[in-house]
Amino acid sequence: MRGEAILARFGIAPGATVSGVAYGGRFAAAGGAVTETYDPTTGALLARVTGASKDDYDKAASAARDAFLRWRAAPAPVRGEFVRRLGEAFRARKEDLAQLISLENGKILTEGRGEIQEVIDICDLAVGQSRQLFGRVIVSERREHRVLEQWHPMGVLGIISAFNFPAAVPGWGWALALVCGDTILWKPSSLTPLVSIACQQIFHDVTNGTEAEGVFALVVGEGRTVGQTMLDDRRVPLIQATGSCDLGERVTAALGKRGGKSILELGGNNAVVVLADADLDLALPSVVFGSVGTAGQRCTSTRRLLLERSIAPRFVERLQKAYATVQIGDPLDERTLMGPLISKQAVADYTAGLTEIRRQGGKLVAGGNALEKGGGYFVEPAIVRSTKDMPIVAEEIFAPILHVIEVGSLEEAIEVNNAVPQGLSSGIFTNDLRKADTWISAVGSDCGMANVNAGTSGAEIGGAFGGEKMTGGGRQSGSDAWKGYMRRQTNTVNYGSAAVLAQGVKFDV
Ligand code: NAD
């Protein structure tokens, strides 16, 4: 069977039933609902995964909480040493994991490798961070007083992750949270449970028999059952949730009721602007990668292309030619540029999306068909000529559909870019310094990421990653994203012998 050797590297036999629950350093006999996971390239069953029952979830959450009570006391650089070893383990298993991602998720191998490289990169970053969890000393208005700001571990981090980055995005959380002194309770997407099981095996290899044993717990299961239980669980003070904007609404509602905190990484609806003065040779490959890469299933995929009117016909023609050369097929074949979508449902969403786009007046200029290819979930990448007032342009369709919209000026491009509810990533192509700087100024793009002469996809680990508006406002990976995984404490220290009150208040007793 295709993929048998890849699964065997993680001890999984094709079609077998495996446990998706682990805590305390080992996999447990799980008693929850069984998830079937499929190879999107062929539609064949890869394995069955038994998820967490209510009781399994309870045990896993308690174990993660117990592990936290120990882990928080370890010095941060000691915690960093475990993250260094974790990064080494991912380095050693990079190719095995990349192939498993290609097999179960359908992204092409080079992107699977890139995904594991991202895990390695965040581990490297987090190791350094473990010696830099800085607070501040603030001058006090009171004599013989000092005010400090310190950062302390939060507790158990609940990770709810999406199918499209089954390792890298949860990986940002693992690495940073661990150096911050948190432990992890992970509910992965039910569409990619095998990748999470493989990662959990690696966690055990690195941590078992050490003081880090049990810092990782895994609870596979449906969002509305296991996920919702986690959202309602007071033992989990912080949730990192990656998924659609609908998920964000649920997380916010549940955490609002119990005072939980969240780091939200939700849907995007990313635009690239190409102005008439742009280097079109630079813009073209960036737009094609942004819209076709990962079969349009990145949160940062380019969904809207805003072309300055005078260059629109020329640029669309070049785009059509480039699209025609994209090799669609087996993601494990190194020549393939676009693999399948994740599921039959995703193909149906693509087809329904295009039907609705046409109903609203959009004109298909490339692609548009689902492809019969050996039982897999393949589609052609599509380009549609749309207008800014079509309501569907404001929606994220998680498939390779690119709206081309003409604009008359930079100002109009900014207005159209900002007119959607999401605010993740954006890019402009221009050789005009003033226009470029306007794009990234306060009156420019309102997205969490705004690029110049670079597309919407493919962020580096050093910058804070995340978006505004319905994208959730969360930040992960670099910069000071670590602060999201810790609690801030302000300390007033009186080293004198008088009880002095702030703001000059007198209260003599
Ligand atoms: P999804 O929202 O369907 O599922 C994401 C996760 O949420 C899954 O683990 C799912 O089981 C869980 N979930 C669903 N309902 C839940 C509930 N009621 N309670 C708790 N958990 C629940 O998303 P998906 O299809 O897996 O991924 C695609 C989406 O994720 C897109 O919208 C994409 O833009 C977004 N995404 C965003 C980022 C980012 O960084 N902003 C990164 C990757 C993906």
XYZ file of C-alpha atoms and ligand atoms in Angstrom, residues 160-164 187-189 223-224 227-228 231 242-244 247 250 265-268 299 396 398 424 465 471, ligand 1:
72
model
C -6.378 23.348 19.300
C -4.811 23.073 15.874
C -5.912 23.114 12.237
C -5.231 20.454 9.607
C -3.246 22.666 7.265
C -6.108 18.536 20.525
C -5.033 18.255 16.887
C -7.286 18.352 13.843
C -13.901 19.806 18.044
C -17.457 19.827 19.319
C -12.330 20.552 21.840
C -15.340 22.034 23.575
C -12.560 25.215 26.138
C -5.877 27.825 15.148
C -8.752 27.442 12.738
C -11.640 29.201 11.077
C -13.851 28.570 15.884
C -16.621 29.678 20.123
C -4.870 32.364 14.879
C -7.928 32.326 12.648
C -8.956 32.678 9.039
C -7.348 35.038 6.551
C -4.139 30.766 6.293
C -12.359 32.853 3.050
C -10.203 27.422 1.836
C -3.964 38.369 8.471
C 2.909 35.951 13.295
C -8.252 36.697 12.439
P -11.432 24.372 11.729
O -11.899 25.638 12.342
O -12.421 23.512 11.025
O -10.766 23.435 12.848
C -9.655 23.864 13.593
C -9.607 23.103 14.912
O -10.701 23.513 15.718
C -9.728 21.582 14.770
O -8.852 20.961 15.670
C -11.175 21.346 15.152
O -11.403 20.033 15.634
C -11.353 22.377 16.243
N -12.750 22.724 16.558
C -13.796 22.822 15.718
N -14.926 23.138 16.407
C -14.572 23.261 17.703
C -15.284 23.565 18.911
N -16.595 23.775 18.921
N -14.588 23.616 20.063
C -13.267 23.397 20.083
N -12.548 23.060 18.984
C -13.188 23.006 17.802
O -10.221 24.743 10.744
P -9.450 23.821 9.697
O -10.334 23.529 8.532
O -8.772 22.687 10.381
O -8.270 24.818 9.244
C -8.443 25.821 8.308
C -8.703 27.152 8.961
O -7.664 27.477 9.880
C -8.717 28.289 7.965
O -9.726 29.195 8.298
C -7.334 28.915 8.127
O -7.227 30.236 7.681
C -7.146 28.776 9.595
N -5.740 28.849 9.970
C -5.277 30.010 10.535
C -3.929 30.118 10.834
C -3.375 31.399 11.412
O -2.258 31.370 11.881
N -4.102 32.495 11.411
C -3.055 29.058 10.606
C -3.566 27.887 10.050
C -4.923 27.791 9.733
